[in-house]
Tab-separated table of C-alpha atoms in Angstrom:
chain	number	residue	atom	x	y	z
A	1	MET	CA	-5.303	-12.300	-38.703
A	2	ARG	CA	-3.194	-9.213	-39.430
A	3	VAL	CA	-3.596	-6.199	-37.128
A	4	LEU	CA	-2.377	-2.611	-37.299
A	5	GLY	CA	-1.417	-1.350	-33.835
A	6	ILE	CA	-1.345	2.351	-32.871
A	7	GLU	CA	0.195	3.642	-29.614
A	8	THR	CA	-0.094	7.340	-28.657
A	9	SER	CA	-0.603	7.360	-24.888
A	10	CYS	CA	2.179	9.799	-24.017
A	11	ASP	CA	5.293	11.016	-25.853
A	12	GLU	CA	6.015	8.200	-28.314
A	13	THR	CA	4.181	7.451	-31.537
A	14	GLY	CA	4.329	3.704	-32.079
A	15	ILE	CA	2.955	1.895	-35.129
A	16	ALA	CA	3.246	-1.829	-35.854
A	17	ILE	CA	1.680	-4.597	-37.911
A	18	TYR	CA	1.391	-8.045	-36.329
A	19	ASP	CA	0.271	-11.245	-38.035
A	20	ASP	CA	-0.827	-14.250	-35.990
A	21	GLN	CA	0.869	-16.598	-38.466
A	22	THR	CA	4.134	-14.848	-39.269
A	23	GLY	CA	4.582	-12.593	-36.229
A	24	LEU	CA	5.726	-8.976	-36.233
A	25	LEU	CA	5.913	-7.617	-39.777
A	26	SER	CA	6.834	-3.996	-39.104
A	27	HIS	CA	7.570	-1.766	-36.143
A	28	GLU	CA	7.900	2.031	-36.288
A	29	LEU	CA	8.582	4.260	-33.282
A	30	TYR	CA	9.056	7.998	-33.028
A	31	SER	CA	10.165	9.457	-29.692
A	32	GLN	CA	9.445	13.054	-28.685
A	33	VAL	CA	12.342	13.189	-26.196
A	34	LYS	CA	14.075	16.108	-27.938
A	35	LEU	CA	10.807	18.030	-28.145
A	36	HIS	CA	10.219	17.890	-24.385
A	37	ALA	CA	13.837	17.991	-23.174
A	38	ASP	CA	13.907	21.786	-22.815
A	39	TYR	CA	10.948	21.602	-20.431
A	40	GLY	CA	12.313	18.770	-18.274
A	41	GLY	CA	9.199	16.660	-18.838
A	42	VAL	CA	6.304	15.942	-21.168
A	43	VAL	CA	4.154	18.913	-22.209
A	44	PRO	CA	0.749	17.366	-23.035
A	45	GLU	CA	-0.319	19.886	-25.691
A	46	LEU	CA	2.983	19.606	-27.550
A	47	ALA	CA	2.784	15.812	-27.337
A	48	SER	CA	-0.681	15.771	-28.916
A	49	ARG	CA	0.350	18.058	-31.772
A	50	ASP	CA	3.425	15.991	-32.534
A	51	HIS	CA	1.357	12.788	-32.664
A	52	VAL	CA	-0.852	14.508	-35.271
A	53	ARG	CA	2.205	15.307	-37.389
A	54	LYS	CA	3.845	11.895	-37.181
A	55	ILE	CA	1.076	9.295	-37.067
A	56	ILE	CA	0.037	9.100	-40.747
A	57	PRO	CA	3.594	8.991	-42.194
A	58	LEU	CA	4.479	6.259	-39.682
A	59	ILE	CA	1.396	4.212	-40.631
A	60	GLN	CA	2.335	4.527	-44.306
A	61	LYS	CA	5.904	3.418	-43.511
A	62	ALA	CA	4.680	0.447	-41.449
A	63	LEU	CA	2.415	-0.708	-44.281
A	64	GLN	CA	5.275	-0.376	-46.757
A	65	ASP	CA	7.724	-2.296	-44.546
A	66	ALA	CA	5.162	-5.059	-43.987
A	67	ASP	CA	4.500	-5.237	-47.742
A	68	SER	CA	0.842	-4.738	-46.898
A	69	ARG	CA	-2.051	-2.732	-48.301
A	70	PRO	CA	-5.153	-1.632	-46.396
A	71	GLU	CA	-7.073	-4.612	-47.784
A	72	ASP	CA	-4.480	-6.921	-46.167
A	73	ILE	CA	-5.256	-5.542	-42.703
A	74	ASP	CA	-7.896	-7.500	-40.772
A	75	GLY	CA	-8.273	-5.151	-37.820
A	76	VAL	CA	-7.045	-1.932	-36.199
A	77	ALA	CA	-5.998	-1.699	-32.542
A	78	TYR	CA	-5.291	1.595	-30.804
A	79	THR	CA	-4.433	2.611	-27.256
A	80	GLN	CA	-7.634	3.807	-25.603
A	81	GLY	CA	-6.081	4.509	-22.197
A	82	PRO	CA	-4.733	5.207	-19.691
A	83	GLY	CA	-2.557	8.152	-20.673
A	84	LEU	CA	-2.690	11.811	-21.708
A	85	VAL	CA	-6.191	12.491	-23.000
A	86	GLY	CA	-5.108	14.626	-25.981
A	87	ALA	CA	-2.503	12.118	-27.100
A	88	LEU	CA	-4.965	9.237	-26.700
A	89	LEU	CA	-7.554	11.058	-28.796
A	90	VAL	CA	-5.115	11.336	-31.706
A	91	GLY	CA	-4.519	7.588	-31.838
A	92	SER	CA	-8.108	6.573	-31.159
A	93	SER	CA	-9.507	9.008	-33.739
A	94	VAL	CA	-7.084	7.916	-36.450
A	95	GLY	CA	-7.462	4.234	-35.590
A	96	ARG	CA	-11.242	4.316	-35.558
A	97	SER	CA	-11.340	6.387	-38.768
A	98	LEU	CA	-9.066	3.995	-40.628
A	99	ALA	CA	-11.120	1.016	-39.478
A	100	PHE	CA	-14.285	2.718	-40.743
A	101	ALA	CA	-12.697	3.712	-44.079
A	102	TRP	CA	-11.241	0.225	-44.615
A	103	ASN	CA	-14.397	-1.526	-43.367
A	104	LYS	CA	-12.388	-3.403	-40.734
A	105	PRO	CA	-13.108	-4.073	-37.045
A	106	ALA	CA	-11.412	-1.866	-34.455
A	107	ILE	CA	-10.532	-2.383	-30.805
A	108	GLY	CA	-9.399	-0.009	-28.059
A	109	VAL	CA	-6.521	-1.497	-26.041
A	110	HIS	CA	-5.580	-0.910	-22.416
A	111	HIS	CA	-2.036	0.464	-22.396
A	112	MET	CA	-0.961	-1.590	-19.371
A	113	GLU	CA	-2.378	-4.791	-20.854
A	114	GLY	CA	-0.139	-4.102	-23.826
A	115	HIS	CA	2.883	-3.921	-21.515
A	116	LEU	CA	1.771	-7.078	-19.688
A	117	LEU	CA	1.662	-9.020	-22.947
A	118	ALA	CA	4.804	-7.498	-24.519
A	119	PRO	CA	6.991	-10.504	-23.522
A	120	MET	CA	4.675	-12.643	-25.711
A	121	LEU	CA	6.235	-10.986	-28.773
A	122	ASP	CA	9.381	-13.111	-28.408
A	123	GLU	CA	10.262	-16.735	-27.719
A	124	PRO	CA	10.229	-18.276	-25.256
A	125	ALA	CA	6.990	-16.630	-24.177
A	126	PRO	CA	5.701	-17.009	-20.617
A	127	THR	CA	2.698	-19.248	-20.024
A	128	PHE	CA	-0.166	-18.393	-17.704
A	129	PRO	CA	-0.381	-17.955	-14.772
A	130	PHE	CA	2.460	-15.658	-13.763
A	131	VAL	CA	3.268	-12.693	-11.546
A	132	ALA	CA	3.930	-9.453	-13.428
A	133	LEU	CA	5.867	-6.426	-12.259
A	134	LEU	CA	4.923	-3.378	-14.339
A	135	VAL	CA	7.372	-0.534	-13.774
A	136	SER	CA	7.357	2.609	-15.901
A	137	GLY	CA	7.353	6.375	-15.641
A	138	GLY	CA	3.661	6.441	-14.805
A	139	HIS	CA	2.973	3.093	-13.147
A	140	SER	CA	4.403	0.672	-10.606
A	141	MET	CA	2.203	-2.338	-9.971
A	142	MET	CA	2.334	-6.009	-9.100
A	143	VAL	CA	-0.268	-8.146	-10.854
A	144	LYS	CA	-1.235	-11.798	-10.793
A	145	VAL	CA	-1.987	-12.737	-14.408
A	146	SER	CA	-4.122	-15.852	-14.843
A	147	GLY	CA	-4.928	-15.164	-18.503
A	148	ILE	CA	-5.674	-12.311	-20.891
A	149	GLY	CA	-8.068	-10.029	-19.050
A	150	ARG	CA	-7.779	-12.074	-15.850
A	151	TYR	CA	-5.796	-9.726	-13.645
A	152	GLU	CA	-5.587	-9.475	-9.866
A	153	MET	CA	-3.910	-6.365	-8.496
A	154	LEU	CA	-1.492	-7.374	-5.745
A	155	GLY	CA	0.135	-4.007	-5.115
A	156	GLU	CA	0.713	-0.587	-6.645
A	157	SER	CA	2.512	2.672	-6.030
A	158	LEU	CA	0.983	4.986	-3.443
A	159	ASP	CA	2.826	8.027	-4.833
A	160	ASP	CA	5.636	8.304	-7.419
A	161	ALA	CA	6.071	5.424	-9.843
A	162	ALA	CA	9.561	3.906	-10.033
A	163	GLY	CA	10.352	5.510	-13.388
A	164	GLU	CA	9.085	8.874	-12.174
A	165	ALA	CA	11.348	8.652	-9.115
A	166	PHE	CA	14.305	7.831	-11.369
A	167	ASP	CA	13.629	10.892	-13.545
A	168	LYS	CA	13.085	13.255	-10.596
A	169	THR	CA	16.239	12.098	-8.821
A	170	ALA	CA	18.194	12.413	-12.065
A	171	LYS	CA	17.005	16.014	-12.306
A	172	LEU	CA	18.275	16.666	-8.766
A	173	LEU	CA	21.651	15.324	-9.919
A	174	GLY	CA	21.675	17.765	-12.835
A	175	LEU	CA	21.127	15.123	-15.524
A	176	ASP	CA	19.225	15.795	-18.735
A	177	TYR	CA	15.702	14.556	-19.506
A	178	PRO	CA	14.789	11.731	-19.607
A	179	GLY	CA	17.017	11.100	-16.635
A	180	GLY	CA	16.325	7.474	-15.739
A	181	PRO	CA	18.711	5.853	-18.249
A	182	LEU	CA	21.347	8.527	-17.565
A	183	LEU	CA	21.134	7.912	-13.825
A	184	ALA	CA	21.541	4.165	-14.384
A	185	LYS	CA	24.619	4.813	-16.539
A	186	LEU	CA	26.103	7.144	-13.911
A	187	ALA	CA	25.428	4.547	-11.194
A	188	THR	CA	27.900	2.143	-12.822
A	189	LYS	CA	30.691	4.508	-11.699
A	190	GLY	CA	29.417	4.800	-8.134
A	191	ASP	CA	30.775	3.291	-4.912
A	192	PRO	CA	28.066	0.950	-3.588
A	193	LYS	CA	29.345	1.248	0.004
A	194	ARG	CA	29.458	5.022	0.431
A	195	PHE	CA	25.723	5.715	0.833
A	196	ARG	CA	22.801	3.503	1.772
A	197	PHE	CA	19.278	4.645	0.987
A	198	PRO	CA	16.186	3.179	2.675
A	199	ARG	CA	14.180	0.353	1.080
A	200	PRO	CA	10.699	1.893	1.411
A	201	MET	CA	7.770	-0.181	2.696
A	202	THR	CA	9.823	-3.377	2.959
A	203	ASP	CA	9.720	-3.350	6.767
A	204	ARG	CA	5.993	-4.098	6.796
A	205	PRO	CA	3.695	-6.630	5.109
A	206	GLY	CA	2.129	-5.913	1.742
A	207	LEU	CA	3.042	-5.389	-1.886
A	208	ASP	CA	2.398	-1.657	-2.349
A	209	PHE	CA	5.218	0.700	-3.363
A	210	SER	CA	6.303	4.186	-2.321
A	211	PHE	CA	9.238	5.908	-4.000
A	212	SER	CA	8.718	9.618	-3.297
A	213	GLY	CA	10.651	9.334	-0.035
A	214	LEU	CA	13.734	8.116	-1.882
A	215	LYS	CA	13.714	11.295	-3.942
A	216	THR	CA	13.605	13.336	-0.719
A	217	PHE	CA	16.410	11.226	0.767
A	218	ALA	CA	18.482	11.893	-2.355
A	219	ALA	CA	17.789	15.630	-2.124
A	220	ASN	CA	18.937	15.685	1.526
A	221	THR	CA	22.066	13.689	0.658
A	222	ILE	CA	22.883	16.132	-2.146
A	223	ARG	CA	22.351	19.063	0.214
A	224	GLU	CA	24.759	17.548	2.734
A	225	HIS	CA	27.483	16.228	0.423
A	226	GLY	CA	27.252	18.413	-2.674
A	227	LEU	CA	27.473	17.459	-6.343
A	228	GLU	CA	31.123	16.681	-6.936
A	229	GLU	CA	31.287	14.244	-9.858
A	230	GLN	CA	32.133	11.117	-7.834
A	231	THR	CA	29.533	12.040	-5.226
A	232	LYS	CA	26.884	12.246	-7.963
A	233	ALA	CA	27.832	8.757	-9.112
A	234	ASP	CA	27.761	7.416	-5.552
A	235	ILE	CA	24.296	8.901	-4.929
A	236	ALA	CA	23.040	7.494	-8.243
A	237	ARG	CA	24.335	4.050	-7.260
A	238	ALA	CA	22.723	4.206	-3.826
A	239	PHE	CA	19.412	5.311	-5.315
A	240	GLU	CA	19.380	2.623	-8.005
A	241	ASP	CA	20.349	-0.076	-5.498
A	242	ALA	CA	17.483	1.004	-3.207
A	243	VAL	CA	14.895	0.876	-5.998
A	244	VAL	CA	16.145	-2.449	-7.363
A	245	ASP	CA	16.304	-4.067	-3.910
A	246	THR	CA	12.807	-2.853	-3.099
A	247	LEU	CA	11.378	-4.223	-6.342
A	248	CYS	CA	13.139	-7.565	-5.817
A	249	ILE	CA	11.834	-7.877	-2.250
A	250	LYS	CA	8.282	-7.195	-3.428
A	251	CYS	CA	8.622	-9.685	-6.294
A	252	ARG	CA	9.815	-12.380	-3.895
A	253	ARG	CA	6.848	-11.707	-1.621
A	254	ALA	CA	4.403	-11.838	-4.530
A	255	LEU	CA	5.803	-15.168	-5.719
A	256	GLU	CA	5.604	-16.587	-2.208
A	257	GLU	CA	2.018	-15.384	-1.725
A	258	THR	CA	0.801	-16.750	-5.064
A	259	GLY	CA	2.915	-19.905	-5.136
A	260	LEU	CA	3.935	-19.172	-8.736
A	261	ASP	CA	7.385	-19.637	-10.271
A	262	ARG	CA	7.110	-17.429	-13.370
A	263	LEU	CA	7.789	-13.694	-13.217
A	264	VAL	CA	7.282	-11.110	-15.976
A	265	ILE	CA	8.736	-7.605	-15.808
A	266	ALA	CA	7.606	-4.975	-18.296
A	267	GLY	CA	7.491	-1.216	-18.766
A	268	GLY	CA	10.299	1.273	-19.303
A	269	VAL	CA	12.156	0.497	-16.063
A	270	SER	CA	12.297	-3.196	-17.017
A	271	ALA	CA	15.113	-2.219	-19.406
A	272	ASN	CA	17.309	-1.414	-16.377
A	273	GLN	CA	20.198	-3.883	-16.510
A	274	THR	CA	20.776	-4.016	-12.748
A	275	LEU	CA	17.119	-4.864	-12.144
A	276	ARG	CA	17.236	-7.644	-14.735
A	277	GLU	CA	20.387	-9.129	-13.245
A	278	GLN	CA	19.014	-9.140	-9.704
A	279	LEU	CA	15.681	-10.663	-10.737
A	280	GLU	CA	17.540	-13.332	-12.713
A	281	LYS	CA	19.452	-14.236	-9.536
A	282	LEU	CA	16.231	-14.249	-7.512
A	283	MET	CA	14.476	-16.605	-9.901
A	284	GLN	CA	17.492	-18.905	-10.186
A	285	LYS	CA	17.514	-19.313	-6.405
A	286	ARG	CA	13.791	-20.078	-6.463
A	287	GLY	CA	14.061	-22.488	-9.376
A	288	GLY	CA	11.766	-20.290	-11.472
A	289	LYS	CA	12.113	-18.142	-14.577
A	290	VAL	CA	11.877	-14.441	-15.353
A	291	PHE	CA	10.636	-13.065	-18.692
A	292	TYR	CA	10.957	-9.557	-20.093
A	293	PRO	CA	10.539	-7.854	-23.483
A	294	ARG	CA	13.490	-6.990	-25.662
A	295	PRO	CA	14.640	-3.388	-24.953
A	296	GLU	CA	12.683	-1.736	-27.795
A	297	PHE	CA	9.453	-3.237	-26.437
A	298	CYS	CA	10.047	-2.103	-22.834
A	299	THR	CA	9.060	1.473	-23.652
A	300	ASP	CA	5.733	2.373	-25.257
A	301	ASN	CA	5.386	0.778	-28.694
A	302	GLY	CA	2.840	-0.201	-31.319
A	303	ALA	CA	3.812	-3.888	-31.383
A	304	MET	CA	2.398	-4.609	-27.925
A	305	ILE	CA	-0.847	-2.816	-28.857
A	306	ALA	CA	-1.146	-4.783	-32.094
A	307	TYR	CA	-0.618	-8.070	-30.222
A	308	ALA	CA	-3.048	-7.288	-27.400
A	309	GLY	CA	-5.597	-5.993	-29.904
A	310	LEU	CA	-5.256	-9.118	-32.047
A	311	LYS	CA	-6.074	-11.349	-29.068
A	312	ARG	CA	-9.203	-9.381	-28.258
A	313	LEU	CA	-10.316	-9.140	-31.884
A	314	GLN	CA	-9.895	-12.912	-32.205
A	315	ALA	CA	-12.144	-13.277	-29.154
A	316	GLY	CA	-14.859	-11.301	-30.947
A	317	GLU	CA	-14.491	-7.944	-29.192
A	318	ARG	CA	-15.176	-4.816	-31.238
A	319	ALA	CA	-15.056	-1.074	-30.551
A	320	GLY	CA	-18.078	1.107	-31.198
A	321	MET	CA	-18.234	3.856	-33.796
A	322	ASP	CA	-17.038	6.493	-31.323
A	323	ALA	CA	-13.375	7.117	-30.563
A	324	LYS	CA	-13.402	7.405	-26.787
A	325	ALA	CA	-10.251	7.978	-24.772
A	326	ARG	CA	-9.906	6.828	-21.166
A	327	PRO	CA	-7.106	8.747	-19.409
A	328	ARG	CA	-7.929	6.741	-16.261
A	329	TRP	CA	-8.817	3.090	-16.694
A	330	PRO	CA	-8.423	0.492	-13.918
A	331	LEU	CA	-6.830	-2.707	-15.222
A	332	GLU	CA	-9.335	-4.829	-13.282
A	333	GLU	CA	-12.194	-3.520	-15.443
A	334	LEU	CA	-10.970	-5.514	-18.450
A	335	THR	CA	-13.018	-8.553	-19.447
A	336	PRO	CA	-11.410	-12.005	-19.658
A	337	VAL	CA	-10.637	-13.456	-23.088
């Protein structure tokens, strides 16, 4: 089966074609970072309009790169939610329309399920069951994954997601948008011993997250010590260390509670090199293994949507004739495959 995947949940237009026999055939991604940089964050209306401009040319390019014609496509998968409603409507409308015009089945994909399954795009792929840490600009959650659609929420963020906290703290440090990667780069120059930030919600049981307090702690540290260049680097290092340590502590707890020895990290923050290194050390000590997508599949992309959609289409699931968008969509509502 060959599936066209369409991702438009936020500020990246991702298109891909995935074949269950030969793997990923094409992968196109357009980022709106420059469009939103002047505003310091994503402007939903501008995001939707830019998806409208880019989506058809990217689909045409993906088909060309995959040496495929519409008649070669066996199904169309599009992100149905969660995300920005206007952006979602662009992808779902185009995806459903193409499926109708080509007389092919369509399926709406849960954005976070796409991230959960993104490590399956490469070898070696994790086998079920495993614990998954999903960390991005909009979500921080710990999930026990027993199979596709078989998800148990173990913990989630009570306020800012990890990626959101990175971006907000980067803004306090005077870094450009998106600030997360720039903060991580600055942290490499920081003194790890100068400042120590708290590890939120690690002094009590449970697997929930809270990162808004770290942003406040950073703001107070900046107010007290200023923004001299080395101080900025030292604060960035302290902030990154606090987030990484917190995520590692929660992962260890989740593995202990579930008795599993396989860990998947996915989402934009999973590209953070310090986080990867620390989780590698954690899993080596435990005699387990950690899996994560290659960097281009950590952020939003069409490949993960094509793969997740293929699995559900193979199981016989089909979307209706409407093109609904679900800006809020609990992961637990998904049906097992």
